[in-house]
Amino acid sequence: MIRSTLFVSVAAAAVAGIATPRQLEAQSVTAVSWGGSYGRAVHMGVNLPFTQETDVRVIVEDYNGGLAQIRAQVEAGNIQWDVVDLEIADMARGCDEGLLEPVDISKLPPGPDGVPAVDDFVADAHAECGVGQLFWSTVYAYNTQTLESDEQPATMADFFDLERFPGRRGMRRVPQVNLEFALIADGVPTDEVYATLGTPEGLDRAFAKLSSIKDQVVWWEAGAQPPQMLADGEVVMSTAYNGRIFNAQVLEGQPFKIVWDGQMLDIGVLGIVAGTPRLDEALRYLAFATTAESQARIGNRISYSPARRSGTAMIGRHVLTGLEMAPHMPATPENTKNSLRFDWRWWADHQDELNERFSAWLAR
Amino acid sequence: MSHQSRERRRAVGLALPLLLFIVVTFVAPLAAMLVRSIHDPAVVDALPETISALEGWDGQGLPPEEAFAAMARELVDARADRSLGKVASALNRVQGGLRSVVSRSARSLEGVSEGPWREAMAGVHEAWSDPTTWHAVLAAGQRFTLRHYLGALDMRRLPDGSLARQPEDRRIYLPLLWRTLAVSASIAVICLVLGYPLAHLIAISPPGRANLLLALVLVPFWTSLLVRTTAWIVLLQRQGVVNDLLAAIGLVGEDGRLALIYNMTGTVVAMTHVLLPFMVLPLYSVMHGIPPQYMRAASSLGARPAQAFARVYWPLTLPGVGAGTLLVFILAIGYYITPALVGGSSGQLISNMVAYHMQTSLNWGLAAALGGIMLAGVLALYVLYDRLVGVERLGLG
């Protein structure tokens, strides 16, 4: 695979070398993001203003997460991607494996109020090889029209309560987040979830809770699926990324409701692929994209919270509909009363064995 | 030089670019990938002295002081040249939890400059006082290793060197392998049952209608795989066309709508549809070449229709049956997009695990071992087919 990539890329580079003058090539940066409505928000909120300000062209590519492509590019010595929107767990791993460039946070611009970047970012929002961009959240949402119950679900426990709220559930087909949700629903306080999961009994408890709804679960893989399954009536409730549900609510008028109780906050970070020949442009892009203004421009298009404190103050109304954004933001205080921050360090240690156990559990 | 051999040389010469293309884009990557399944140098390259110190260890109790010293030094070095992540990943796969032990220890040991190392490392993390940690390091430190193949067969090597099965809640690959073989075989049989009459119908139709029927087979064949799979989602989901129809005519109640997708049923239905042309085309090409006089001769000699079919027609179509079945079966074994989209949790096949280890867990060694096992299985089937039917009778049309 690597050799074939190499072969193709040598050929492509030869063609590109003939086709475009060098100066033009240097004036572009390839930014890789998640596509969909989020990708559009990034394009409008960051890429276009960046090109306007710096004259550097932004080439947009979409991907589905993971480090496989970055690793293939770095190992083949043929870097196509420059800046990548990463999950923080992948960023940490890519950093350890030498796939990402170290980024010096103190070189980033201060907040508009003059607070240095180091203090402007919320805690644990940057690391050696990545800078926090936005908080997103895994929540569960339900379709108010297909739910056959007089009550409204309000807690994580309700998601697992098939008696009061009968109907199928959608969940992502990975152990991450689901095990945490199961423990929260089983009565474990959010600040003890990872300590409980770390014990064999706690792990069994989480799997037992998941088993109690297993035959009602429809598993999804891509973030676009939950809103679709809710709209089709395939499920009555589903875990989902909050921005996707927001879009379905606001732009498509779907009768969905988000339950913020027990939500899992996670942060998306920007990293630079190690060895990119366009390091200067990549650094400029990263600095621009993580300013409070850029983060707020995205946050006013899709409900993901800025990782800079100063960015939160700039969140106002939705660009297209004029809707007040704050109530829809995952990091808004009303929504984080009973919430959990995804512990990627814990998962880095346990994902290999838990993925196997989860797959075996699924197949049973 | 004779005229014939010159002709042959010219033919080979013309095929050379293709040969080269296949070697570069197919054979070489395949070989490189298979090598990964037994060759895993990440740990031994980063910790060479530790591994050689551990090789002198009798395996009882804790390893000698020199192993501790070498490990402490090499961990810090690995962190400096950023190869630590690969070491941590490899160790974590042998024993869960070692990733953070390694990265935390490497960070803490940076400031420590002298021994005794056994105490120093125990102070950094208690895992270093546990012999199983060192067994894991030694296991991951083998440059040539069978552990990916063991993992792919749900086995592991115990510290004393003996083999054992994985604990029951972690056995996944063997059951999945059997499931994949069973599903692929059923799909091949279903395709044969559905495709045989159709191929026969096309073969005996007048040319105009035969062309139309062939086009009906080929149009879906030319349509994107994703489009066809998504179409099945629209048809089969709970609020989909099929269930709506069943509910409308009262065959199922609103609550009793059938689960036709996101399970094994969905996988089998969608894959049968996708693979059917691979059965019909070889069958048709063989049936097309069977003169209708043969069947007429059989009945004029007194054979009943069933007899004529069993003794004359069926044996003549066997090359097509063999080719179609083998083709569908082999393609089904490697399928992964369709089961990923419509398989839910119970309709996943072994190739989905390969994709997972390639793309998400980055455990390319294990992915390669799983692929190697499938490759060996398919080759074994091919040899078996050759013994039973003969490859030269394969009628690929």
PDB file of C-alpha atoms in Angstrom, chain A residues 170-352:
ATOM      1  CA  GLY A 170     -29.587   4.477  18.397  1.00  0.00           C
ATOM      2  CA  MET A 171     -26.041   4.226  19.724  1.00  0.00           C
ATOM      3  CA  ARG A 172     -22.630   4.551  18.116  1.00  0.00           C
ATOM      4  CA  ARG A 173     -20.994   1.216  17.514  1.00  0.00           C
ATOM      5  CA  VAL A 174     -17.950   1.806  19.723  1.00  0.00           C
ATOM      6  CA  PRO A 175     -17.370   1.165  23.423  1.00  0.00           C
ATOM      7  CA  GLN A 176     -16.346   4.799  24.020  1.00  0.00           C
ATOM      8  CA  VAL A 177     -19.036   7.041  25.532  1.00  0.00           C
ATOM      9  CA  ASN A 178     -21.573   4.184  25.663  1.00  0.00           C
ATOM     10  CA  LEU A 179     -19.892   2.578  28.683  1.00  0.00           C
ATOM     11  CA  GLU A 180     -19.770   5.945  30.442  1.00  0.00           C
ATOM     12  CA  PHE A 181     -23.434   6.619  29.661  1.00  0.00           C
ATOM     13  CA  ALA A 182     -24.367   3.182  30.999  1.00  0.00           C
ATOM     14  CA  LEU A 183     -22.687   3.872  34.330  1.00  0.00           C
ATOM     15  CA  ILE A 184     -24.242   7.339  34.645  1.00  0.00           C
ATOM     16  CA  ALA A 185     -27.639   5.789  33.959  1.00  0.00           C
ATOM     17  CA  ASP A 186     -26.901   3.137  36.566  1.00  0.00           C
ATOM     18  CA  GLY A 187     -26.451   5.819  39.195  1.00  0.00           C
ATOM     19  CA  VAL A 188     -22.701   6.410  39.221  1.00  0.00           C
ATOM     20  CA  PRO A 189     -21.921  10.119  39.800  1.00  0.00           C
ATOM     21  CA  THR A 190     -20.189  11.672  36.783  1.00  0.00           C
ATOM     22  CA  ASP A 191     -16.966  12.377  38.675  1.00  0.00           C
ATOM     23  CA  GLU A 192     -16.597   8.703  39.623  1.00  0.00           C
ATOM     24  CA  VAL A 193     -17.346   7.236  36.200  1.00  0.00           C
ATOM     25  CA  TYR A 194     -13.775   6.622  35.070  1.00  0.00           C
ATOM     26  CA  ALA A 195     -12.659   5.357  38.473  1.00  0.00           C
ATOM     27  CA  THR A 196     -15.541   2.867  38.389  1.00  0.00           C
ATOM     28  CA  LEU A 197     -14.796   1.824  34.816  1.00  0.00           C
ATOM     29  CA  GLY A 198     -11.218   1.126  35.876  1.00  0.00           C
ATOM     30  CA  THR A 199     -12.312  -1.744  38.115  1.00  0.00           C
ATOM     31  CA  PRO A 200     -13.371  -5.139  36.707  1.00  0.00           C
ATOM     32  CA  GLU A 201     -16.667  -4.917  38.649  1.00  0.00           C
ATOM     33  CA  GLY A 202     -17.386  -1.451  37.285  1.00  0.00           C
ATOM     34  CA  LEU A 203     -16.723  -2.632  33.754  1.00  0.00           C
ATOM     35  CA  ASP A 204     -19.043  -5.610  34.215  1.00  0.00           C
ATOM     36  CA  ARG A 205     -21.649  -3.252  35.610  1.00  0.00           C
ATOM     37  CA  ALA A 206     -21.440  -1.018  32.541  1.00  0.00           C
ATOM     38  CA  PHE A 207     -21.726  -3.949  30.147  1.00  0.00           C
ATOM     39  CA  ALA A 208     -24.646  -5.346  32.153  1.00  0.00           C
ATOM     40  CA  LYS A 209     -26.461  -2.024  31.851  1.00  0.00           C
ATOM     41  CA  LEU A 210     -25.830  -1.952  28.104  1.00  0.00           C
ATOM     42  CA  SER A 211     -27.048  -5.556  27.868  1.00  0.00           C
ATOM     43  CA  SER A 212     -30.350  -4.509  29.405  1.00  0.00           C
ATOM     44  CA  ILE A 213     -31.253  -2.519  26.265  1.00  0.00           C
ATOM     45  CA  LYS A 214     -29.116  -4.357  23.729  1.00  0.00           C
ATOM     46  CA  ASP A 215     -31.935  -5.978  21.761  1.00  0.00           C
ATOM     47  CA  GLN A 216     -33.513  -2.546  21.247  1.00  0.00           C
ATOM     48  CA  VAL A 217     -30.354  -0.817  20.017  1.00  0.00           C
ATOM     49  CA  VAL A 218     -29.720   0.151  16.407  1.00  0.00           C
ATOM     50  CA  TRP A 219     -26.010   0.877  16.027  1.00  0.00           C
ATOM     51  CA  TRP A 220     -24.771   3.803  13.973  1.00  0.00           C
ATOM     52  CA  GLU A 221     -21.331   4.665  12.677  1.00  0.00           C
ATOM     53  CA  ALA A 222     -21.433   8.006  10.896  1.00  0.00           C
ATOM     54  CA  GLY A 223     -22.573  11.212  12.612  1.00  0.00           C
ATOM     55  CA  ALA A 224     -25.125  11.835   9.861  1.00  0.00           C
ATOM     56  CA  GLN A 225     -27.047   8.673  10.723  1.00  0.00           C
ATOM     57  CA  PRO A 226     -28.751   9.552  14.052  1.00  0.00           C
ATOM     58  CA  PRO A 227     -30.805  12.504  12.739  1.00  0.00           C
ATOM     59  CA  GLN A 228     -31.800  10.349   9.780  1.00  0.00           C
ATOM     60  CA  MET A 229     -32.820   7.409  11.970  1.00  0.00           C
ATOM     61  CA  LEU A 230     -34.791   9.702  14.271  1.00  0.00           C
ATOM     62  CA  ALA A 231     -36.568  11.318  11.330  1.00  0.00           C
ATOM     63  CA  ASP A 232     -37.360   7.955   9.697  1.00  0.00           C
ATOM     64  CA  GLY A 233     -38.795   6.593  12.938  1.00  0.00           C
ATOM     65  CA  GLU A 234     -36.188   3.820  12.897  1.00  0.00           C
ATOM     66  CA  VAL A 235     -35.450   4.793  16.519  1.00  0.00           C
ATOM     67  CA  VAL A 236     -37.228   6.988  19.059  1.00  0.00           C
ATOM     68  CA  MET A 237     -34.044   8.115  20.823  1.00  0.00           C
ATOM     69  CA  SER A 238     -30.439   8.147  19.795  1.00  0.00           C
ATOM     70  CA  THR A 239     -27.093   9.274  21.061  1.00  0.00           C
ATOM     71  CA  ALA A 240     -25.784  11.868  18.624  1.00  0.00           C
ATOM     72  CA  TYR A 241     -23.377  14.740  18.154  1.00  0.00           C
ATOM     73  CA  ASN A 242     -25.174  17.824  19.388  1.00  0.00           C
ATOM     74  CA  GLY A 243     -24.385  19.914  16.296  1.00  0.00           C
ATOM     75  CA  ARG A 244     -26.019  17.401  13.987  1.00  0.00           C
ATOM     76  CA  ILE A 245     -29.222  17.464  16.037  1.00  0.00           C
ATOM     77  CA  PHE A 246     -29.089  21.268  16.168  1.00  0.00           C
ATOM     78  CA  ASN A 247     -28.906  21.403  12.381  1.00  0.00           C
ATOM     79  CA  ALA A 248     -31.839  19.064  11.972  1.00  0.00           C
ATOM     80  CA  GLN A 249     -33.857  21.136  14.464  1.00  0.00           C
ATOM     81  CA  VAL A 250     -33.038  24.539  13.085  1.00  0.00           C
ATOM     82  CA  LEU A 251     -32.493  24.060   9.369  1.00  0.00           C
ATOM     83  CA  GLU A 252     -34.876  21.176   8.710  1.00  0.00           C
ATOM     84  CA  GLY A 253     -37.452  21.886  11.407  1.00  0.00           C
ATOM     85  CA  GLN A 254     -37.321  18.358  12.799  1.00  0.00           C
ATOM     86  CA  PRO A 255     -39.220  17.799  16.069  1.00  0.00           C
ATOM     87  CA  PHE A 256     -36.118  16.637  17.941  1.00  0.00           C
ATOM     88  CA  LYS A 257     -35.228  17.437  21.514  1.00  0.00           C
ATOM     89  CA  ILE A 258     -31.806  17.178  23.139  1.00  0.00           C
ATOM     90  CA  VAL A 259     -31.385  15.853  26.676  1.00  0.00           C
ATOM     91  CA  TRP A 260     -28.272  17.486  28.112  1.00  0.00           C
ATOM     92  CA  ASP A 261     -28.191  15.450  31.310  1.00  0.00           C
ATOM     93  CA  GLY A 262     -25.116  13.224  31.357  1.00  0.00           C
ATOM     94  CA  GLN A 263     -23.720  14.744  28.168  1.00  0.00           C
ATOM     95  CA  MET A 264     -20.160  13.859  27.184  1.00  0.00           C
ATOM     96  CA  LEU A 265     -18.059  16.894  26.311  1.00  0.00           C
ATOM     97  CA  ASP A 266     -15.063  16.461  24.079  1.00  0.00           C
ATOM     98  CA  ILE A 267     -12.776  18.885  22.338  1.00  0.00           C
ATOM     99  CA  GLY A 268     -11.736  18.997  18.714  1.00  0.00           C
ATOM    100  CA  VAL A 269      -8.168  20.143  18.071  1.00  0.00           C
ATOM    101  CA  LEU A 270      -6.176  21.281  15.075  1.00  0.00           C
ATOM    102  CA  GLY A 271      -2.845  19.610  14.412  1.00  0.00           C
ATOM    103  CA  ILE A 272      -0.187  19.925  11.707  1.00  0.00           C
ATOM    104  CA  VAL A 273       1.064  16.874   9.823  1.00  0.00           C
ATOM    105  CA  ALA A 274       4.757  16.261  10.578  1.00  0.00           C
ATOM    106  CA  GLY A 275       7.145  17.105   7.764  1.00  0.00           C
ATOM    107  CA  THR A 276       4.767  19.191   5.685  1.00  0.00           C
ATOM    108  CA  PRO A 277       6.630  21.317   3.132  1.00  0.00           C
ATOM    109  CA  ARG A 278       4.110  24.095   3.779  1.00  0.00           C
ATOM    110  CA  LEU A 279       4.825  24.462   7.490  1.00  0.00           C
ATOM    111  CA  ASP A 280       4.709  28.287   7.466  1.00  0.00           C
ATOM    112  CA  GLU A 281       1.331  28.425   5.789  1.00  0.00           C
ATOM    113  CA  ALA A 282       0.066  25.634   8.039  1.00  0.00           C
ATOM    114  CA  LEU A 283       1.117  27.536  11.172  1.00  0.00           C
ATOM    115  CA  ARG A 284      -0.498  30.716   9.900  1.00  0.00           C
ATOM    116  CA  TYR A 285      -3.687  28.838   9.144  1.00  0.00           C
ATOM    117  CA  LEU A 286      -3.711  27.166  12.558  1.00  0.00           C
ATOM    118  CA  ALA A 287      -3.147  30.464  14.357  1.00  0.00           C
ATOM    119  CA  PHE A 288      -5.919  32.115  12.355  1.00  0.00           C
ATOM    120  CA  ALA A 289      -8.378  29.258  12.767  1.00  0.00           C
ATOM    121  CA  THR A 290      -8.008  29.133  16.546  1.00  0.00           C
ATOM    122  CA  THR A 291      -8.549  32.813  17.221  1.00  0.00           C
ATOM    123  CA  ALA A 292     -11.607  33.675  19.254  1.00  0.00           C
ATOM    124  CA  GLU A 293     -13.144  35.338  16.191  1.00  0.00           C
ATOM    125  CA  SER A 294     -12.759  32.244  14.029  1.00  0.00           C
ATOM    126  CA  GLN A 295     -14.099  29.963  16.721  1.00  0.00           C
ATOM    127  CA  ALA A 296     -17.102  32.216  17.231  1.00  0.00           C
ATOM    128  CA  ARG A 297     -17.747  32.415  13.474  1.00  0.00           C
ATOM    129  CA  ILE A 298     -18.050  28.614  13.459  1.00  0.00           C
ATOM    130  CA  GLY A 299     -20.030  28.581  16.708  1.00  0.00           C
ATOM    131  CA  ASN A 300     -22.575  30.995  15.272  1.00  0.00           C
ATOM    132  CA  ARG A 301     -23.183  28.578  12.421  1.00  0.00           C
ATOM    133  CA  ILE A 302     -23.236  25.240  14.229  1.00  0.00           C
ATOM    134  CA  SER A 303     -23.617  24.719  17.966  1.00  0.00           C
ATOM    135  CA  TYR A 304     -20.084  23.897  19.050  1.00  0.00           C
ATOM    136  CA  SER A 305     -18.553  25.946  21.864  1.00  0.00           C
ATOM    137  CA  PRO A 306     -15.299  27.911  21.393  1.00  0.00           C
ATOM    138  CA  ALA A 307     -12.245  26.548  23.200  1.00  0.00           C
ATOM    139  CA  ARG A 308     -11.112  30.097  23.991  1.00  0.00           C
ATOM    140  CA  ARG A 309     -12.801  31.850  26.859  1.00  0.00           C
ATOM    141  CA  SER A 310     -12.884  35.061  24.853  1.00  0.00           C
ATOM    142  CA  GLY A 311     -14.669  33.235  22.050  1.00  0.00           C
ATOM    143  CA  THR A 312     -17.657  32.411  24.230  1.00  0.00           C
ATOM    144  CA  ALA A 313     -18.421  36.100  24.642  1.00  0.00           C
ATOM    145  CA  MET A 314     -18.730  36.459  20.856  1.00  0.00           C
ATOM    146  CA  ILE A 315     -21.404  33.801  20.530  1.00  0.00           C
ATOM    147  CA  GLY A 316     -24.622  35.552  19.596  1.00  0.00           C
ATOM    148  CA  ARG A 317     -27.252  34.644  17.074  1.00  0.00           C
ATOM    149  CA  HIS A 318     -27.315  31.969  14.409  1.00  0.00           C
ATOM    150  CA  VAL A 319     -26.068  33.421  11.122  1.00  0.00           C
ATOM    151  CA  LEU A 320     -28.892  32.025   8.997  1.00  0.00           C
ATOM    152  CA  THR A 321     -31.930  32.049  11.292  1.00  0.00           C
ATOM    153  CA  GLY A 322     -31.097  34.649  13.934  1.00  0.00           C
ATOM    154  CA  LEU A 323     -31.710  32.119  16.685  1.00  0.00           C
ATOM    155  CA  GLU A 324     -30.103  32.795  20.087  1.00  0.00           C
ATOM    156  CA  MET A 325     -27.194  30.311  20.153  1.00  0.00           C
ATOM    157  CA  ALA A 326     -26.316  30.126  23.867  1.00  0.00           C
ATOM    158  CA  PRO A 327     -29.032  27.634  24.926  1.00  0.00           C
ATOM    159  CA  HIS A 328     -27.864  25.237  22.205  1.00  0.00           C
ATOM    160  CA  MET A 329     -24.178  25.333  23.105  1.00  0.00           C
ATOM    161  CA  PRO A 330     -22.741  22.268  24.858  1.00  0.00           C
ATOM    162  CA  ALA A 331     -20.526  24.315  27.200  1.00  0.00           C
ATOM    163  CA  THR A 332     -23.291  26.680  28.330  1.00  0.00           C
ATOM    164  CA  PRO A 333     -23.529  26.389  32.153  1.00  0.00           C
ATOM    165  CA  GLU A 334     -27.199  25.300  32.129  1.00  0.00           C
ATOM    166  CA  ASN A 335     -26.266  22.396  29.871  1.00  0.00           C
ATOM    167  CA  THR A 336     -23.223  21.234  31.810  1.00  0.00           C
ATOM    168  CA  LYS A 337     -24.881  20.799  35.236  1.00  0.00           C
ATOM    169  CA  ASN A 338     -24.505  17.028  35.043  1.00  0.00           C
ATOM    170  CA  SER A 339     -21.885  16.432  32.386  1.00  0.00           C
ATOM    171  CA  LEU A 340     -18.681  14.551  31.820  1.00  0.00           C
ATOM    172  CA  ARG A 341     -15.480  15.386  30.004  1.00  0.00           C
ATOM    173  CA  PHE A 342     -14.230  12.581  27.745  1.00  0.00           C
ATOM    174  CA  ASP A 343     -11.084  11.090  29.310  1.00  0.00           C
ATOM    175  CA  TRP A 344      -8.944  10.291  26.288  1.00  0.00           C
ATOM    176  CA  ARG A 345      -5.982   9.311  28.457  1.00  0.00           C
ATOM    177  CA  TRP A 346      -8.028   6.563  30.093  1.00  0.00           C
ATOM    178  CA  TRP A 347      -9.223   5.358  26.714  1.00  0.00           C
ATOM    179  CA  ALA A 348      -5.719   5.421  25.221  1.00  0.00           C
ATOM    180  CA  ASP A 349      -4.801   2.785  27.787  1.00  0.00           C
ATOM    181  CA  HIS A 350      -7.883   0.616  27.543  1.00  0.00           C
ATOM    182  CA  GLN A 351      -9.206   0.906  24.020  1.00  0.00           C
ATOM    183  CA  ASP A 352      -7.436  -2.143  22.582  1.00  0.00           C
TER     184      ASP A 352
END
